[in-house]
Tab-separated table of C-alpha atoms in Angstrom:
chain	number	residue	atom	x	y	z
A	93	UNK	CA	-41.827	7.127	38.882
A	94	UNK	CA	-43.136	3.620	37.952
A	95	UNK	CA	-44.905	4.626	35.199
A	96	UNK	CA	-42.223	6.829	33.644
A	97	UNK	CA	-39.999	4.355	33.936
A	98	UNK	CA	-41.445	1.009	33.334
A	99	UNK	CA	-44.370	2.989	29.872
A	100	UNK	CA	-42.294	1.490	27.299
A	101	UNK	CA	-41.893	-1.648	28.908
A	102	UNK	CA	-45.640	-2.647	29.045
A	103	UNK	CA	-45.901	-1.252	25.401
A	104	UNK	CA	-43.083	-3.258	24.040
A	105	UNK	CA	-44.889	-6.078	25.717
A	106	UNK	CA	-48.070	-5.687	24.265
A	107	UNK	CA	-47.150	-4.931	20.994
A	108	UNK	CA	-45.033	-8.385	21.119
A	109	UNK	CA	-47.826	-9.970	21.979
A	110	UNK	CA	-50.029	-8.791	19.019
A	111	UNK	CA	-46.905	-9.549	17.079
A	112	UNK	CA	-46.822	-13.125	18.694
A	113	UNK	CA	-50.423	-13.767	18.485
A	114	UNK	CA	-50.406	-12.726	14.169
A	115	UNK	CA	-47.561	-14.913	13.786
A	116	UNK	CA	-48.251	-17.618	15.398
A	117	UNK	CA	-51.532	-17.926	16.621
A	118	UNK	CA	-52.639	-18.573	20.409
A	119	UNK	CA	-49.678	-20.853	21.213
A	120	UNK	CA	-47.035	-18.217	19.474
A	121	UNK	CA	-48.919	-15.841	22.428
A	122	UNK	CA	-48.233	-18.495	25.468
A	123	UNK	CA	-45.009	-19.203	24.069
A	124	UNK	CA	-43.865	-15.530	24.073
A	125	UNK	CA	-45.579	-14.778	27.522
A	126	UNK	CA	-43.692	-18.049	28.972
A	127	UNK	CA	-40.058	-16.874	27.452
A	128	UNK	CA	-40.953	-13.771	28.488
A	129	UNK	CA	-41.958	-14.474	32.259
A	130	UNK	CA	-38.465	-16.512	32.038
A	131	UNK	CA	-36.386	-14.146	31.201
A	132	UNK	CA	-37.182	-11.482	33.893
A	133	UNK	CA	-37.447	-13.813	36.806
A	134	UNK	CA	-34.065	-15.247	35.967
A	135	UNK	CA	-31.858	-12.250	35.039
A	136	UNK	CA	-32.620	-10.006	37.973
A	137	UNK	CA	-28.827	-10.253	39.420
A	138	UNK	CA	-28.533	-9.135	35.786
A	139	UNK	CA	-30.479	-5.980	36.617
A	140	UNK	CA	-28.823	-5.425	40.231
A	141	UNK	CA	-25.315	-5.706	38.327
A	142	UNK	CA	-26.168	-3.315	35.407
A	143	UNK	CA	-27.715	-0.965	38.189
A	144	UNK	CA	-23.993	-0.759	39.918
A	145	UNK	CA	-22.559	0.169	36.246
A	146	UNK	CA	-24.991	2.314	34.998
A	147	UNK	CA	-25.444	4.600	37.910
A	148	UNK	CA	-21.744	5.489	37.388
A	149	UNK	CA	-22.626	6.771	33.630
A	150	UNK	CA	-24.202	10.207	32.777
A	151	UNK	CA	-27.339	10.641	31.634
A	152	UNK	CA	-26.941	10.503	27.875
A	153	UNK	CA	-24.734	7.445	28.243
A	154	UNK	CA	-27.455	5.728	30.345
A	155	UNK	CA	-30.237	7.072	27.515
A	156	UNK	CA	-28.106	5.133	25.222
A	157	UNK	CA	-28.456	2.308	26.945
A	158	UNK	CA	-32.166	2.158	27.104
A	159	UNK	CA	-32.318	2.847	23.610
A	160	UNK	CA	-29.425	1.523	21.670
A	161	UNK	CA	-28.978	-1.057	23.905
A	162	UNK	CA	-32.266	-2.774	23.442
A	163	UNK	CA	-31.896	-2.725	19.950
A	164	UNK	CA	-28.573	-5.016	20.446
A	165	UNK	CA	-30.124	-6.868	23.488
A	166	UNK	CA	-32.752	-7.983	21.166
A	167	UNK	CA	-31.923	-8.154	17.671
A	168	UNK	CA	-27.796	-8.389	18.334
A	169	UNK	CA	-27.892	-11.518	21.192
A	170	UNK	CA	-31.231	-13.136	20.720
A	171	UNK	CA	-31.711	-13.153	17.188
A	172	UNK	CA	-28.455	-12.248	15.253
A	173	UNK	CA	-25.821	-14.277	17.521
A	174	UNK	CA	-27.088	-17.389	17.390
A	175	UNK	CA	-27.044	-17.412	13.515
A	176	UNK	CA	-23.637	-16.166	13.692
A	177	UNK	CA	-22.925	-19.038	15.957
A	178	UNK	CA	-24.784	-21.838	13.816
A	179	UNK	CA	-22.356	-20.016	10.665
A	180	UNK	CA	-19.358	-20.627	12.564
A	181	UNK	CA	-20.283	-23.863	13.864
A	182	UNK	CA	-21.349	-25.345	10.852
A	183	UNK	CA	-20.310	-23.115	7.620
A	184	UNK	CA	-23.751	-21.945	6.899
A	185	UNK	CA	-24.058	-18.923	5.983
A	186	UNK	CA	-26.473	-16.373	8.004
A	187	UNK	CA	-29.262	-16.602	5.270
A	188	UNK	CA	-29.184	-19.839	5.375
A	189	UNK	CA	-29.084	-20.616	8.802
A	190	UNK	CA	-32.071	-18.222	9.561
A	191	UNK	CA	-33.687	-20.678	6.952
A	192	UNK	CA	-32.784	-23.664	8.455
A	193	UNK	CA	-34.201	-22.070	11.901
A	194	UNK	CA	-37.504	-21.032	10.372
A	195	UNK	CA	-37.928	-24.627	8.924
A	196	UNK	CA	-37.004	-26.883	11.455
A	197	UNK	CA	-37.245	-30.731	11.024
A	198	UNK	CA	-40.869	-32.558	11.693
A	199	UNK	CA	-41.555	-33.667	15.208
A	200	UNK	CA	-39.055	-31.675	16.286
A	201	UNK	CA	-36.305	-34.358	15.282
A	202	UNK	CA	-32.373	-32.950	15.781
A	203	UNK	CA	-31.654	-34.181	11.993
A	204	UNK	CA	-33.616	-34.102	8.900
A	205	UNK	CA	-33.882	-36.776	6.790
A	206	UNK	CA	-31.259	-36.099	4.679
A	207	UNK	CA	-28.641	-36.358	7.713
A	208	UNK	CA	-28.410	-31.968	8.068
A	209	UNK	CA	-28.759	-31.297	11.879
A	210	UNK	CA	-31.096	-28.919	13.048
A	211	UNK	CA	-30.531	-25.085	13.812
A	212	UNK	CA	-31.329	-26.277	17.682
A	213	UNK	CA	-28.856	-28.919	17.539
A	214	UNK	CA	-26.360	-27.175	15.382
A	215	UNK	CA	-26.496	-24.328	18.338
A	216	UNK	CA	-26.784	-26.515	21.481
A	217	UNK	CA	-23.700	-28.724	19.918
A	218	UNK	CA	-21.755	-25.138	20.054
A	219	UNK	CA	-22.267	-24.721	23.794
A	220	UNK	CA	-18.927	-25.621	25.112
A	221	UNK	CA	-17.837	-22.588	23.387
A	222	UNK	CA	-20.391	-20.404	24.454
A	223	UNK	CA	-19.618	-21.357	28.242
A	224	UNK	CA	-16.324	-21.294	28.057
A	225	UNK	CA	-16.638	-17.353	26.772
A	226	UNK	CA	-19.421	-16.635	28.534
A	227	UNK	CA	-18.346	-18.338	31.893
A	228	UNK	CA	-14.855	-16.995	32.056
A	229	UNK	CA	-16.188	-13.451	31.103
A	230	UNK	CA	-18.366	-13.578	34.032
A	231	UNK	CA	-15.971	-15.423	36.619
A	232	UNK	CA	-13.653	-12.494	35.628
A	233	UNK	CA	-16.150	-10.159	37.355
A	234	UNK	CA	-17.021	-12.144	40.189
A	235	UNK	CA	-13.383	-12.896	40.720
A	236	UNK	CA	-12.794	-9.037	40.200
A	237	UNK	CA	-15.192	-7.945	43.069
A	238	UNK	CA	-14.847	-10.521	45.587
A	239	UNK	CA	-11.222	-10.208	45.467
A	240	UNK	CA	-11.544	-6.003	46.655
A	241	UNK	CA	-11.817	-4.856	50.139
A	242	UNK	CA	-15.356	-3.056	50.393
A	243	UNK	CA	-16.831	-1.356	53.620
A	244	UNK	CA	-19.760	-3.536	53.200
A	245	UNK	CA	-19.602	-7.563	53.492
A	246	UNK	CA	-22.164	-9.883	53.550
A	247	UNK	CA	-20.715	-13.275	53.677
A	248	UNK	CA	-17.463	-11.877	55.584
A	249	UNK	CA	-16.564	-15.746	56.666
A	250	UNK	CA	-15.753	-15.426	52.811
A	251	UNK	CA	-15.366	-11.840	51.338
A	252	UNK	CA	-12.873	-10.781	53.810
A	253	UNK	CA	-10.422	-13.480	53.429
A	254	UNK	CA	-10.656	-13.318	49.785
A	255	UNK	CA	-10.380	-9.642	49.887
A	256	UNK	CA	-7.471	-10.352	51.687
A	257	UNK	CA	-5.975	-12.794	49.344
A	258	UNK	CA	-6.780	-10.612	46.328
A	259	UNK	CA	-3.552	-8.322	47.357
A	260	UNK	CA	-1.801	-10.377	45.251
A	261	UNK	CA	-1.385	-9.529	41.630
A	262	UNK	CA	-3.552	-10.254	39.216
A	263	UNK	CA	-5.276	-13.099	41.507
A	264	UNK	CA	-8.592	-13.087	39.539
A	265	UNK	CA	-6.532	-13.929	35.871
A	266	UNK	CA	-4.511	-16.750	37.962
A	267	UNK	CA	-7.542	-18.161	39.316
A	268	UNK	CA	-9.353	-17.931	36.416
A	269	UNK	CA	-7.136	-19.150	33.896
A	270	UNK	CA	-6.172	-22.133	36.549
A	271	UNK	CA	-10.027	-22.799	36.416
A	272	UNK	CA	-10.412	-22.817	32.645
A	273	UNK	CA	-7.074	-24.983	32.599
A	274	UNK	CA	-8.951	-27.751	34.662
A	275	UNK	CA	-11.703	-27.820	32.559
A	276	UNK	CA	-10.697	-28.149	29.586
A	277	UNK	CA	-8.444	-30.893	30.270
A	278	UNK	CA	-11.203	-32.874	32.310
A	279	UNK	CA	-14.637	-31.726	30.854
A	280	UNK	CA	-14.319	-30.452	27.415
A	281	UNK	CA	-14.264	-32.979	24.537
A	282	UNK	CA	-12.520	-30.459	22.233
A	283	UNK	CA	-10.030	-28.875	24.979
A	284	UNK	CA	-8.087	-26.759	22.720
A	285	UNK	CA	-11.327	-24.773	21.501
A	286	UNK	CA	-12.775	-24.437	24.822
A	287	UNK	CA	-9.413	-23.271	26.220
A	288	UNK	CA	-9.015	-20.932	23.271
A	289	UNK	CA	-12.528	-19.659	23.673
A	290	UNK	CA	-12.499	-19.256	27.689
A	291	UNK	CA	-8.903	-16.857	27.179
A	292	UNK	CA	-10.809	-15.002	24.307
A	293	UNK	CA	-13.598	-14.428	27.590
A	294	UNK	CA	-11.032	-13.251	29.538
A	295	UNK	CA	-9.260	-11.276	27.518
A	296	UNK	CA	-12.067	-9.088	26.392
A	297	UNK	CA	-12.871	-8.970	29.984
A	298	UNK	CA	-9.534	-7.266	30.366
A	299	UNK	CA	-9.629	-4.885	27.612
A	300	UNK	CA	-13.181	-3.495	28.468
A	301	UNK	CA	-13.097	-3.209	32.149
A	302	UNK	CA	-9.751	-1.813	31.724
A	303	UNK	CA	-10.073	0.830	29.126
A	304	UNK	CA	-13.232	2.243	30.861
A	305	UNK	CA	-11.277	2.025	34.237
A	306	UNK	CA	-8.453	4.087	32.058
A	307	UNK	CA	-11.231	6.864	30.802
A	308	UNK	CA	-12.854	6.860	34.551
A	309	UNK	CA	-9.526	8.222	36.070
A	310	UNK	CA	-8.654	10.198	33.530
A	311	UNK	CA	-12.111	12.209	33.585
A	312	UNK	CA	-12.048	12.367	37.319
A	313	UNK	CA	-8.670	13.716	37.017
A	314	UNK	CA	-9.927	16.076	35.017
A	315	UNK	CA	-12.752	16.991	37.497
A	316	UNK	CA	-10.100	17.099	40.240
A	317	UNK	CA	-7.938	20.139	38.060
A	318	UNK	CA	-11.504	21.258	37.962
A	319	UNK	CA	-12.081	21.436	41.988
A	320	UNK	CA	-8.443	22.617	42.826
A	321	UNK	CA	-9.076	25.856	40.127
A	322	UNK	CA	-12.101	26.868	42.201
A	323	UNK	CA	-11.467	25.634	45.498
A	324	UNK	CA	-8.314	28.430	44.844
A	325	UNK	CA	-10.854	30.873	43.466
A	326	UNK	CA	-13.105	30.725	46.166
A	327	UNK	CA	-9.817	31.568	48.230
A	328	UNK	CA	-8.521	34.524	46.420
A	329	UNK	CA	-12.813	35.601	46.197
A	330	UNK	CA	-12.376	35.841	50.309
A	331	UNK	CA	-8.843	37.557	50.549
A	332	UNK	CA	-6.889	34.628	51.893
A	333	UNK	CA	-5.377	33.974	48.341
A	334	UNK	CA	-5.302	36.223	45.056
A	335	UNK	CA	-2.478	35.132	43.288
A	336	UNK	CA	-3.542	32.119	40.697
A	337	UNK	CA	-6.693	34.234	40.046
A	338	UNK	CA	-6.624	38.079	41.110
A	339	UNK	CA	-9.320	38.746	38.589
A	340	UNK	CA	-12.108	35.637	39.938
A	341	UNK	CA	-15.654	37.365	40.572
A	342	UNK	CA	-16.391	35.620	43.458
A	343	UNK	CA	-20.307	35.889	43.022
A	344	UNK	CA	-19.485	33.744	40.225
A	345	UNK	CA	-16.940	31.396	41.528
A	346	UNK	CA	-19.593	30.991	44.668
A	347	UNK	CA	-22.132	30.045	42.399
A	348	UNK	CA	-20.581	27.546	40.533
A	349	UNK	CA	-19.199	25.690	44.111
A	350	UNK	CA	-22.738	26.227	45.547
A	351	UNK	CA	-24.093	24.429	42.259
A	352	UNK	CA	-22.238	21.290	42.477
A	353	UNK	CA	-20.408	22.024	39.317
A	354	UNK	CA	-17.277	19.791	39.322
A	355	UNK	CA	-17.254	18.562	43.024
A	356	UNK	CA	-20.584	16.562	42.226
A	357	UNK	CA	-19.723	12.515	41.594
A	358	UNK	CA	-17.961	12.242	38.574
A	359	UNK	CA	-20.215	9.866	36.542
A	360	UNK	CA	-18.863	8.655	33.077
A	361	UNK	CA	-19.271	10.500	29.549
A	362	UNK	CA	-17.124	10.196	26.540
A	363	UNK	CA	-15.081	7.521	25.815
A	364	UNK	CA	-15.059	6.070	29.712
A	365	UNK	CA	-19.210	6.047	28.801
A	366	UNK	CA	-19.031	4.177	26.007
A	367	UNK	CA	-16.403	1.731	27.476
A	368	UNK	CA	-18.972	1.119	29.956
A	369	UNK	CA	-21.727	0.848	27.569
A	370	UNK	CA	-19.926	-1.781	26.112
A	371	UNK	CA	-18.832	-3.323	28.890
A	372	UNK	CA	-22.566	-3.788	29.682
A	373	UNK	CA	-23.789	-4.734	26.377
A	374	UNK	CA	-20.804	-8.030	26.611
A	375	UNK	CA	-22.000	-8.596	30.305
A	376	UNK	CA	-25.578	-8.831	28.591
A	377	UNK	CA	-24.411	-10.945	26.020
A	378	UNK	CA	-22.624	-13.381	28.824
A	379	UNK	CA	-25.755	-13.730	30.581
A	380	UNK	CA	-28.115	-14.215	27.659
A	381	UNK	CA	-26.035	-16.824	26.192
A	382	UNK	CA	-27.370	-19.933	28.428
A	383	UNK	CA	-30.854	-18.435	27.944
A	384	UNK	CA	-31.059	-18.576	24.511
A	385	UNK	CA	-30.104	-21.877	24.506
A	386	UNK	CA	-32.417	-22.624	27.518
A	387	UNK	CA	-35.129	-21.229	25.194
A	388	UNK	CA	-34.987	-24.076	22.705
A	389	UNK	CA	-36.667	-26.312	25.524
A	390	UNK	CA	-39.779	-24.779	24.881
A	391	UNK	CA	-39.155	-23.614	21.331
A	392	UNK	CA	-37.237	-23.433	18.726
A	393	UNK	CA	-38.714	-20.772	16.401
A	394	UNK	CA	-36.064	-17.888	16.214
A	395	UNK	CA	-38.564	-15.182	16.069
A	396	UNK	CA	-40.641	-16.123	19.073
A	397	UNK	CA	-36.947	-16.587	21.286
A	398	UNK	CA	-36.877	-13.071	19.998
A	399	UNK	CA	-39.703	-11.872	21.176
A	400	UNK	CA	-40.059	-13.296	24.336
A	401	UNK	CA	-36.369	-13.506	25.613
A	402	UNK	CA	-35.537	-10.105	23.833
A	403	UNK	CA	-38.659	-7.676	23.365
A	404	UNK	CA	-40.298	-8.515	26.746
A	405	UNK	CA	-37.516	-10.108	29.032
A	406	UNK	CA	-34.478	-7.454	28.308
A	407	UNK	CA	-37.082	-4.275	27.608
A	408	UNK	CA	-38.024	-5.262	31.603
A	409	UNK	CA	-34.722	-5.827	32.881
A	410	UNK	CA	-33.255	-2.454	31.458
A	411	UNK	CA	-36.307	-0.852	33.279
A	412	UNK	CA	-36.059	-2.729	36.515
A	413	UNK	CA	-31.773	-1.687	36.126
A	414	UNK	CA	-32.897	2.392	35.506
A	415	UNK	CA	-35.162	1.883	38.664
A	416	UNK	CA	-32.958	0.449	41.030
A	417	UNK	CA	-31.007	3.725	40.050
A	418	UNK	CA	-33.264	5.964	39.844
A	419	UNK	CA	-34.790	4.537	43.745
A	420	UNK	CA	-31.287	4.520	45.511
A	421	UNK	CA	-32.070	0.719	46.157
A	422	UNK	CA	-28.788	-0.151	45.785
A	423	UNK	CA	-27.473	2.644	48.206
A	424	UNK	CA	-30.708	1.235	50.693
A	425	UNK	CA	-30.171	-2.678	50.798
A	426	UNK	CA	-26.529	-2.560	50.896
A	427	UNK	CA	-26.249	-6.535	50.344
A	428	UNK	CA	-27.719	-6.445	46.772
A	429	UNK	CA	-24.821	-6.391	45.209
A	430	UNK	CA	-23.057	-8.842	46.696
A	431	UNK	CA	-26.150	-11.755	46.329
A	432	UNK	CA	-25.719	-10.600	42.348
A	433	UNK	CA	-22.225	-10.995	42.470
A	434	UNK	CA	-22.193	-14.526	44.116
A	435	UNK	CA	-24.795	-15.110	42.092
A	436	UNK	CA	-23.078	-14.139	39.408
A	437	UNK	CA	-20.098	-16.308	40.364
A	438	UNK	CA	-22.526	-19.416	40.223
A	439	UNK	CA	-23.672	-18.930	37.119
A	440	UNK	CA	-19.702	-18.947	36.115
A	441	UNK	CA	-19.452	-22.152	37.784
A	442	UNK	CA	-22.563	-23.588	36.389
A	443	UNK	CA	-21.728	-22.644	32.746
A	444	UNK	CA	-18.075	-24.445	33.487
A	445	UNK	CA	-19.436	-27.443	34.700
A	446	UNK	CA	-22.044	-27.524	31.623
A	447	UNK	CA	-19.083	-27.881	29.208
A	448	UNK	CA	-19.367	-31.499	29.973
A	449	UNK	CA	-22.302	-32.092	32.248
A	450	UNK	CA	-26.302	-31.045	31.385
A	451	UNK	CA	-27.345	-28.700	34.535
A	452	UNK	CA	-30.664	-27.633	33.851
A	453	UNK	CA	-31.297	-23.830	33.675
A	454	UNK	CA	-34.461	-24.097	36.093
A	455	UNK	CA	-31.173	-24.531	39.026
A	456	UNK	CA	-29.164	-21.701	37.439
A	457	UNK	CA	-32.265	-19.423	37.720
A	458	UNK	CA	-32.861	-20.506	41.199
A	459	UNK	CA	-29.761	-19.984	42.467
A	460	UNK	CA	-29.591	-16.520	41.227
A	461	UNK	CA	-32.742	-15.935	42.921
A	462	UNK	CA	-31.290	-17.437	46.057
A	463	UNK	CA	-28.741	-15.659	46.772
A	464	UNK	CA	-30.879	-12.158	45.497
A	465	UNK	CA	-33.207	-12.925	48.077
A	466	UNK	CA	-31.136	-13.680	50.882
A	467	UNK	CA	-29.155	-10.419	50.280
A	468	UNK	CA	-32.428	-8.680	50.369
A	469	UNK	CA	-33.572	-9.651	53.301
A	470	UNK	CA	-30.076	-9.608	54.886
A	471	UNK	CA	-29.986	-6.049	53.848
A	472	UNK	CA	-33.596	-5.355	55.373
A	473	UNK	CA	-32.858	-7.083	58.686
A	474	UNK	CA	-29.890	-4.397	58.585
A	475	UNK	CA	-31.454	-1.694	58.015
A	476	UNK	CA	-34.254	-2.296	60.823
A	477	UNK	CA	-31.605	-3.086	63.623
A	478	UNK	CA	-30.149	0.169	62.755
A	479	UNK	CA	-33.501	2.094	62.602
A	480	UNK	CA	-34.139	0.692	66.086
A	481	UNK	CA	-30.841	2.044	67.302
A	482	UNK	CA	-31.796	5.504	65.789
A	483	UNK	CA	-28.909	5.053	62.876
A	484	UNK	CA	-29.295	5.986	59.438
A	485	UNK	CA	-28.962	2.615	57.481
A	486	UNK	CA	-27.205	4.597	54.645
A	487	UNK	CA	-24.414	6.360	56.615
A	488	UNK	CA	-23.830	3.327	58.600
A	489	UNK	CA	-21.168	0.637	57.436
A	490	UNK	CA	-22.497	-2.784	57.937
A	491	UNK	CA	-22.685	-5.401	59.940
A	492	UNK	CA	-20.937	-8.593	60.691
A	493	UNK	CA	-22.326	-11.234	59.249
C-alpha cells in the first residue's frame, strides 16, 4: 500500500530534482531538497485535516484531488498567487512581476538602485493581508470544531466547556470577528485593509463550508429515500408488507441490501464533492500562505519555491492525506484530529499576532508538530489501556483526559 500510494510522490521528487539541479546547479538541488524537507515536516496537521475531509468524498472526487489538486497546490498557490499578490500590492502586472522575481536585486538588497522594491519585499510588505485572510479562514475552522460536542475529547479541561459554550449561535463568527476587531485596531498599521481582508476570510469560510454542508444533507437525504424504498421492499419480499411494492423480486431487493447499496456511508459526489474539493484547495491555500513567504528566508527564486514547497512538499502531503485514509489512522489514534485542530488554531493565532509582530515560522512549525505528537501518543497510550482491558480501541469512546 506504500508504494501505490506514495510512486508518484518519489517520482515527482526526483524529477524536481533533475529539474532543480539543470536550473540551478548544485545549490538550486540543496535549495529544493531544503524547501522541500520544510514543507512536509511542517504541514502534517495539514495532512491529518485534509484526511478528515477527504475520507468523506467518493472516490472520483478524492482522484480529483490528487490530480487536479496538485496542479493548483503547485502552480495556483506557490507560483501563480504570489504574483497575483505582488500585482495587487504594487500595480505590476503578472508578466512583470514574474520578471521582477526572476531578476532580483544584487546581494539580495530589498530595493534596486533605482528605488523599485524587490518581488520579496513587495510580497512580505503584503503580509498583513495574507494573515488576516489566511488566519481568520483557519480560526473559522478551529473555532468551528472546538465549539461541537464530539464523543472523543482530548483536552476535555477545554473541549468540553467550549463545546458547551458553542450552543450559542453562531459563537465561532462572534469570536472571530471580535478577534479580527482587536487586531486590527491594535496591530495592523493599515486597520481598514486588514479588517476588510480578515471578513473576506471569513466569509468565504462561510460560503464553502456551508454550501458543501447544504449538498452533504441533501445527498444523504437522498440516500435515506433510498434505504426507506428497500428497507419496505425487503418487507413486502418476506410477506409482512406488499403494498408500496407488490411486484419487488426479493432475490433482487436482498441483493442490493446485502451489497451495501445505499445503507453504506454516504460519502460526497456531485456538487457536495466539489464544494469539498474546494473547500480543501482554500484550506491549502490558508496554510501555504505563511510558507511561501517563509520560503524567501532561504530563497527568493520563484521557480525553486515552486519546486520545493509545491512539487515535493504538497505531492507528499496529498500522499501522506490518501494514506491516513486509506490506513484507518484516523479511526485508530482517535486524538489526531484534535492535535491538528489545536494546531490548527495556533497557527490562526500566530498568523494574527504576525500582522504586527515577526514570529518566526521555525515556532509555527513546531507547534504544529507539538501538539501532532502529543495527540499521537495520547491516542496510543489509549489504545494500549484498552487492549489491556480486552476492549477494542475503535468501538470504545475515549477517555478522560
Amino acid at each position: 500500500m506504500h508504494l501505490s500510494i506514495f510512486k508518484w510522490s518519489y517520482i515527482v521528487t526526483a524529477v524536481s530534482l533533475v529539474v532543480a539541479f539543470l536550473y540551478g546547479g548544485p545549490s538550486a538541488l540543496f535549495l529544493c531538497v531544503i524547501l522541500g524537507i520544510l514543507e512536509i515536516s511542517l504541514s502534517f496537521d495539514n495532512a491529518v485535516i485534509n484526511a478528515t475531509i477527504l475520507q468523506r468524498m467518493s472516490d472520483f472526487w478524492q482522484k480529483i484531488f490528487l490530480t487536479v489538486g496538485i496542479v493548483i497546490a503547485v502552480f495556483g498557490m506557490r507560483l501563480v498567487l504570489p504574483l497575483v499578490i505582488v500585482w495587487l500590492a504594487a500595480g505590476l502586472n503578472p508578466i512583470a512581476a514574474f520578471d521582477l522575481a526572476m531578476n532580483p536585486p544584487a546581494d539580495g538588497a530589498a530595493y534596486f538602485p533605482d528605488g523599485r522594491a524587490s518581488y520579496e519585499t513587495l510580497l512580505t510588505d503584503a503580509h498583513p493581508i495574507i494573515a488576516a485572510f489566511g488566519g481568520m479562514f483557519l480560526l473559522m475552522l478551529f473555532l468551528s470544531w472546538v465549539f461541537e460536542e464530539r464523543e472523543h475529547t482530548w483536552l476535555s479541561a477545554l473541549e468540553r466547556p467550549l463545546a458547551k459554550a458553542g450552543k450559542l449561535d453562531a459563537m465561532a463568527v462572534l469570536v472571530s470577528m471580535i478577534v479580527l476587531l482587536v487586531v486590527s485596531e491594535t496591530l495592523a498599521e493599515d486597520a481598514e485593509t486588514v479588517l476588510f481582508s480578515g471578513v473576506v476570510g471569513i466569509v468565504l469560510y462561510l460560503a464553502v463550508n456551508g454550501l458543501g454542508t447544504l449538498f452533504e444533507a441533501g445527498q444523504e437525504d437522498d440516500e435515506t429515500t433510498a434505504d426507506t424504498a428497500v428497507d419496505k421492499a425487503l418487507a413486502g419480499a418476506n410477506g409482512t408488507d406488499t403494498t408500496d411494492n407488490p411486484t419487488a423480486d426479493p432475490s433482487a431487493v436482498q441483493s442490493k441490501a446485502r451489497s451495501g447499496g445505499p445503507t453504506q456511508l454516504v460519502r460526497a459526489t456531485g456538487k457536495a464533492g466539489f464544494f469539498l474539493f474546494l473547500y480543501l484547495e482554500v484550506l491549502d491555500a490558508s496554510f501555504s500562505f505563511d510558507g511561501v513567504i517563509g520560503a524567501f528566508a532561504i530563497t527568493s527564486d520563484p521557480i525553486i519555491i515552486a519546486l520545493g514547497l509545491g512539487l515535493i512538499g504538497a505531492m507528499f502531503v496529498r500522499s501522506l492525506t490518501v494514506f491516513l485514509v486509506r490506513k484507518g489512522t484516523l479511526a485508530e489514534y482517535v486524538y489526531l484530529e484534535h492535535g491538528a485542530h489545536w494546531a490548527i488554531g495556533a497557527l490562526a493565532a500566530i498568523l494574527m499576532v504576525s500582522i504586527g509582530v515577526h514570529v518566526n515560522e521555525i515556532i509555527t512549525g513546531l507547534l504544529g508538530v507539538a501538539f501532532i505528537g502529543a495527540a499521537f501518543l495520547s491516542s496510543v497510550r489509549r489504545n494500549k489501556a484498552l487492549r489491556a482491558r480486552g476492549e477494542d480501541p475503535a468501538t470504545v469512546g475515549a477517555a478522560s483526559h
